mmCIF file of C-alpha atoms in Angstrom:
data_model
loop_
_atom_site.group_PDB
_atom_site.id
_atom_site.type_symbol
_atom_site.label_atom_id
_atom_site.label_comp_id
_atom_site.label_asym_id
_atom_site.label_seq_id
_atom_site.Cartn_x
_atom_site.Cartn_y
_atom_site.Cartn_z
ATOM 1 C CA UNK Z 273 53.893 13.006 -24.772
ATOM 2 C CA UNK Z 274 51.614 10.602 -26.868
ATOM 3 C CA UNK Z 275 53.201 8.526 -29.172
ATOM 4 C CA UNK Z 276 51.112 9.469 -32.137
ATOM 5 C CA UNK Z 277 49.332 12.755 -32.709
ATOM 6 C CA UNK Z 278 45.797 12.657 -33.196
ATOM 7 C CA UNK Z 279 44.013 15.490 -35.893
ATOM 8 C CA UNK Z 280 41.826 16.059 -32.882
ATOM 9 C CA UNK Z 281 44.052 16.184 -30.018
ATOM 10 C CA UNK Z 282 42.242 12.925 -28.613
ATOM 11 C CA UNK Z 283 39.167 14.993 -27.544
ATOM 12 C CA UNK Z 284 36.662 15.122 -30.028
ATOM 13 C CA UNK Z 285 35.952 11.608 -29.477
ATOM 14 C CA UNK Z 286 35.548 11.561 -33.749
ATOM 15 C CA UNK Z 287 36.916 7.668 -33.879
ATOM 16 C CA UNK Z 288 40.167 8.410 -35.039
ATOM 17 C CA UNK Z 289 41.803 7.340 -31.783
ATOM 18 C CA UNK Z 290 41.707 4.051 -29.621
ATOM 19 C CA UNK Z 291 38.889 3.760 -27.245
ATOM 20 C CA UNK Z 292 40.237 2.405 -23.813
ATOM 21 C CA UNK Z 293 39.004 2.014 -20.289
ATOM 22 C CA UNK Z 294 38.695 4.883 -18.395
ATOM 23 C CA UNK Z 295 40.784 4.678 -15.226
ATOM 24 C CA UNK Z 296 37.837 6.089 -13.271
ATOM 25 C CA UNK Z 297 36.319 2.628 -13.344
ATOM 26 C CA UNK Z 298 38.105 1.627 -10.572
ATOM 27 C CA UNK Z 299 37.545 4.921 -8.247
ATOM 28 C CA UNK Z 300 35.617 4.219 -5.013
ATOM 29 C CA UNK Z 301 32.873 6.473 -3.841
ATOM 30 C CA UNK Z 302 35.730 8.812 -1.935
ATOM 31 C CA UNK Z 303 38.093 9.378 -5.249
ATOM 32 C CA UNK Z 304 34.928 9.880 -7.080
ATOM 33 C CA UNK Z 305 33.675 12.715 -4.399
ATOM 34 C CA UNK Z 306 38.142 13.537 -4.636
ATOM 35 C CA UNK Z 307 37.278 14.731 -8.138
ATOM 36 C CA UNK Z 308 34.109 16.483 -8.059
ATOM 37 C CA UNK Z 309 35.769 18.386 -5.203
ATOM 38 C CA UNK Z 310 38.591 19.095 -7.775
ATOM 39 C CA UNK Z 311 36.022 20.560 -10.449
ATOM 40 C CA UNK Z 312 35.266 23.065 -7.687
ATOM 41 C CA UNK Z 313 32.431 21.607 -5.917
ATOM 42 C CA UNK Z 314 33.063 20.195 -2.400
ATOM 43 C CA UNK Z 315 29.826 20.516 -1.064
ATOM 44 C CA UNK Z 316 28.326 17.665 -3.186
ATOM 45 C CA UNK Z 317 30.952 15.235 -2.190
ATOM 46 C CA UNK Z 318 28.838 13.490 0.658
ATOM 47 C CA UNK Z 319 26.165 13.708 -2.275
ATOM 48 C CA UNK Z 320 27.998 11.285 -4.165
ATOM 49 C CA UNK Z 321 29.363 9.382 -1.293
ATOM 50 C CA UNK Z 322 26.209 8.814 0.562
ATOM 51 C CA UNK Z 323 24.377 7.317 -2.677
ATOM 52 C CA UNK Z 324 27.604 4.962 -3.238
ATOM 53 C CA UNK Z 325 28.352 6.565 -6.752
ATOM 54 C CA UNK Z 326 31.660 5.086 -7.583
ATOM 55 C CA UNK Z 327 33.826 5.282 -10.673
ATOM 56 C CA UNK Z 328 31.370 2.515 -12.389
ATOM 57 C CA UNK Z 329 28.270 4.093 -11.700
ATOM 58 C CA UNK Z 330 29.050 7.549 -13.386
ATOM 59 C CA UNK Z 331 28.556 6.021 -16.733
ATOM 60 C CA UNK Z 332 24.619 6.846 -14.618
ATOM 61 C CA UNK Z 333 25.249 10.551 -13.565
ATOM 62 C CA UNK Z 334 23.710 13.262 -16.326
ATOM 63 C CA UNK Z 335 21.267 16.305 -15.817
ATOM 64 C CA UNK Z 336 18.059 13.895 -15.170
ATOM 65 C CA UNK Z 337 19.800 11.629 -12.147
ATOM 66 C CA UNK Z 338 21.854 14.410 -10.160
ATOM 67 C CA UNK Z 339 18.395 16.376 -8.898
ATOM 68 C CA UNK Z 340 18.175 12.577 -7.240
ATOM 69 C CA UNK Z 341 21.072 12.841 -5.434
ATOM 70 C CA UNK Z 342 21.020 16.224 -3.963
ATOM 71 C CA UNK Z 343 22.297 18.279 -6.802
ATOM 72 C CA UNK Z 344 19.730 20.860 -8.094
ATOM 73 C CA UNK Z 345 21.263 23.862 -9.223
ATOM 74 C CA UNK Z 346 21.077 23.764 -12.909
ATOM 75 C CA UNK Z 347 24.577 25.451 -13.786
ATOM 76 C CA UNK Z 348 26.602 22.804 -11.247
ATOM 77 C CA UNK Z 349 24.410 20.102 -13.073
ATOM 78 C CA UNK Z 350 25.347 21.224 -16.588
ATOM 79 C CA UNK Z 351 29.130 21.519 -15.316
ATOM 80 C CA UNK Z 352 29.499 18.241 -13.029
ATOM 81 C CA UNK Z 353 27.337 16.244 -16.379
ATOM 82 C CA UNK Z 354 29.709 17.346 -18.927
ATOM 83 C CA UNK Z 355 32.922 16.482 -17.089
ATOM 84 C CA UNK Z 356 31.158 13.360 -16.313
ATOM 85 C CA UNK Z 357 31.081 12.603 -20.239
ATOM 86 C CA UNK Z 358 34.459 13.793 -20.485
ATOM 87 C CA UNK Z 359 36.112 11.632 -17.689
ATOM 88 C CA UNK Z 360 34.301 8.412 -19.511
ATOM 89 C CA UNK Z 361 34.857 9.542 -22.839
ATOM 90 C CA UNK Z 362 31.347 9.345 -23.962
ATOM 91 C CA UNK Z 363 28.256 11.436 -25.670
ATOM 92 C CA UNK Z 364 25.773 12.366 -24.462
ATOM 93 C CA UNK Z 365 23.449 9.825 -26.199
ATOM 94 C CA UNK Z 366 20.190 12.599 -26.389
ATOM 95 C CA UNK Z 367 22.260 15.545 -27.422
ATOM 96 C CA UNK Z 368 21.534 16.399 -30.808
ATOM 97 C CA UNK Z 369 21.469 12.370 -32.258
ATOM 98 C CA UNK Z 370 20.179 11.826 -35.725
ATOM 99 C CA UNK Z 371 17.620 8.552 -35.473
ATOM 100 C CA UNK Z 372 19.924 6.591 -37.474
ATOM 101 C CA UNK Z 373 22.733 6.707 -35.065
ATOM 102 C CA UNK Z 374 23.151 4.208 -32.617
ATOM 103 C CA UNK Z 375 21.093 4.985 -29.251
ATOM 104 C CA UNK Z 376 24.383 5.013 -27.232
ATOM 105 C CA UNK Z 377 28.315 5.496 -28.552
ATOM 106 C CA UNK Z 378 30.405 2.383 -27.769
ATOM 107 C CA UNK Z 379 31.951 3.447 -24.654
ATOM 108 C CA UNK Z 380 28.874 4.279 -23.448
ATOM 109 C CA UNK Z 381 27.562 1.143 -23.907
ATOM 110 C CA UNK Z 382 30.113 -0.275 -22.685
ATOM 111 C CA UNK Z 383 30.440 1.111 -19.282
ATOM 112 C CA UNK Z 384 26.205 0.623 -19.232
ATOM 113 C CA UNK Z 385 27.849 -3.200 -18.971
ATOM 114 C CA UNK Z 386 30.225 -2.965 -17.189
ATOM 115 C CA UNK Z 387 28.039 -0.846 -14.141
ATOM 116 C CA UNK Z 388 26.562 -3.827 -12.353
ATOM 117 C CA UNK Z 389 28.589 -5.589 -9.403
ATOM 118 C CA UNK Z 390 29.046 -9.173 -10.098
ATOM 119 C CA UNK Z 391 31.507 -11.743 -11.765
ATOM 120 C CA UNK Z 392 30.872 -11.550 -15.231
ATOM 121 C CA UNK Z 393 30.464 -7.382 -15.106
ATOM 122 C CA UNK Z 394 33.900 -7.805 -13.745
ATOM 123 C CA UNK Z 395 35.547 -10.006 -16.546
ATOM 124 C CA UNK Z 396 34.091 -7.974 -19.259
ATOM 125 C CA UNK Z 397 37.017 -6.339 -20.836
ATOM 126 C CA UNK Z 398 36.500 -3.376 -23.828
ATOM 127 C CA UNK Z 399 38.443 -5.513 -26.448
ATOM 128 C CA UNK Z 400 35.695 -8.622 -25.825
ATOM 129 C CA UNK Z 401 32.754 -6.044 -25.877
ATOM 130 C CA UNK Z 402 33.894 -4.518 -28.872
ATOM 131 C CA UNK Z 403 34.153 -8.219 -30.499
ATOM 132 C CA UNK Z 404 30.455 -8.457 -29.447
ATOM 133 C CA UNK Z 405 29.200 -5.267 -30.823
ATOM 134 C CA UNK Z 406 31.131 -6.059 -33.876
ATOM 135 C CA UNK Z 407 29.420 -10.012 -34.367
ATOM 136 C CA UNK Z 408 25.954 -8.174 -33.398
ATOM 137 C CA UNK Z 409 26.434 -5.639 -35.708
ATOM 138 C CA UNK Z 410 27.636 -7.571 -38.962
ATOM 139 C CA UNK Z 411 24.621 -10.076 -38.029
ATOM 140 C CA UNK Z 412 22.182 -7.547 -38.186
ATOM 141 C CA UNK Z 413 23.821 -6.465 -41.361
ATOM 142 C CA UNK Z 414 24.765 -9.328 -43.421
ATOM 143 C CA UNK Z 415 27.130 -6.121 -46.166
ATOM 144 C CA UNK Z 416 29.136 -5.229 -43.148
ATOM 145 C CA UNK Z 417 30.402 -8.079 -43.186
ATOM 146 C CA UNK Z 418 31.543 -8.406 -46.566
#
């Protein structure tokens, strides 16, 4: 049981919880084909293992990249795209977004950093990142600040 209660239940993803780091960023390409075998679809598990989609390249899978990888029915697409955005805790950063919003929420962005291979991918942790996006932020808006 949760310590706290939130008005949302945690899912709505409204702010009024804590982001942290999904724990799918450290599946392989095997726990990540594990789990889309779990949300009932087996047969696409050498999709995602043969293309080397591991728990940091989700933050990548959506309805436009999984034709790419061998998945074209449109239903399993919707279904395997929005449990993708659940598993990362993100948006979908075209669905319905007013102009004025940010082009991606902060998780998202986040895991968009955190994607590539390499040493400083690897020591990016969500509490610096969100430090960053804060600085950049209040920079390009001297009131925020304030």
């Amino acid at each position: 049981m949760p310590e706290y209660e939130y008005p949302c239940g945690g899912e709505c993803r409204c702010g009024c919880h804590p982001l942290q780091e999904p724990l799918s960023q450290s599946w392989d390409e095997r726990h990540v084909a594990r789990w889309i075998a779990k949300l009932g679809f087996p047969q696409y598990q050498d999709c995602f293992i043969s293309n080397g989609i591991t728990g940091r390249k989700l933050i990548f899978v959506n309805g436009s990249t999984l034709p790419n990888i061998g998945i074209t029915d449109f239903e399993h697409i919707k279904v395997i795209s929005q449990e993708v955005q659940k598993l990362l805790d993100i948006r979908d950063p075209h669905s319905g977004r007013s102009i004025s919003y940010q082009r991606r929420d902060p998780m998202g962005l986040f895991l968009e950093r955190k994607a590539p291979s390499g040493p400083k991918a690897d020591a990016l942790t969500l509490e610096e990142f969100m430090k960053e996006m804060d600085a950049s932020l209040s920079h390009a808006d001297p009131q925020r600040s304030v």
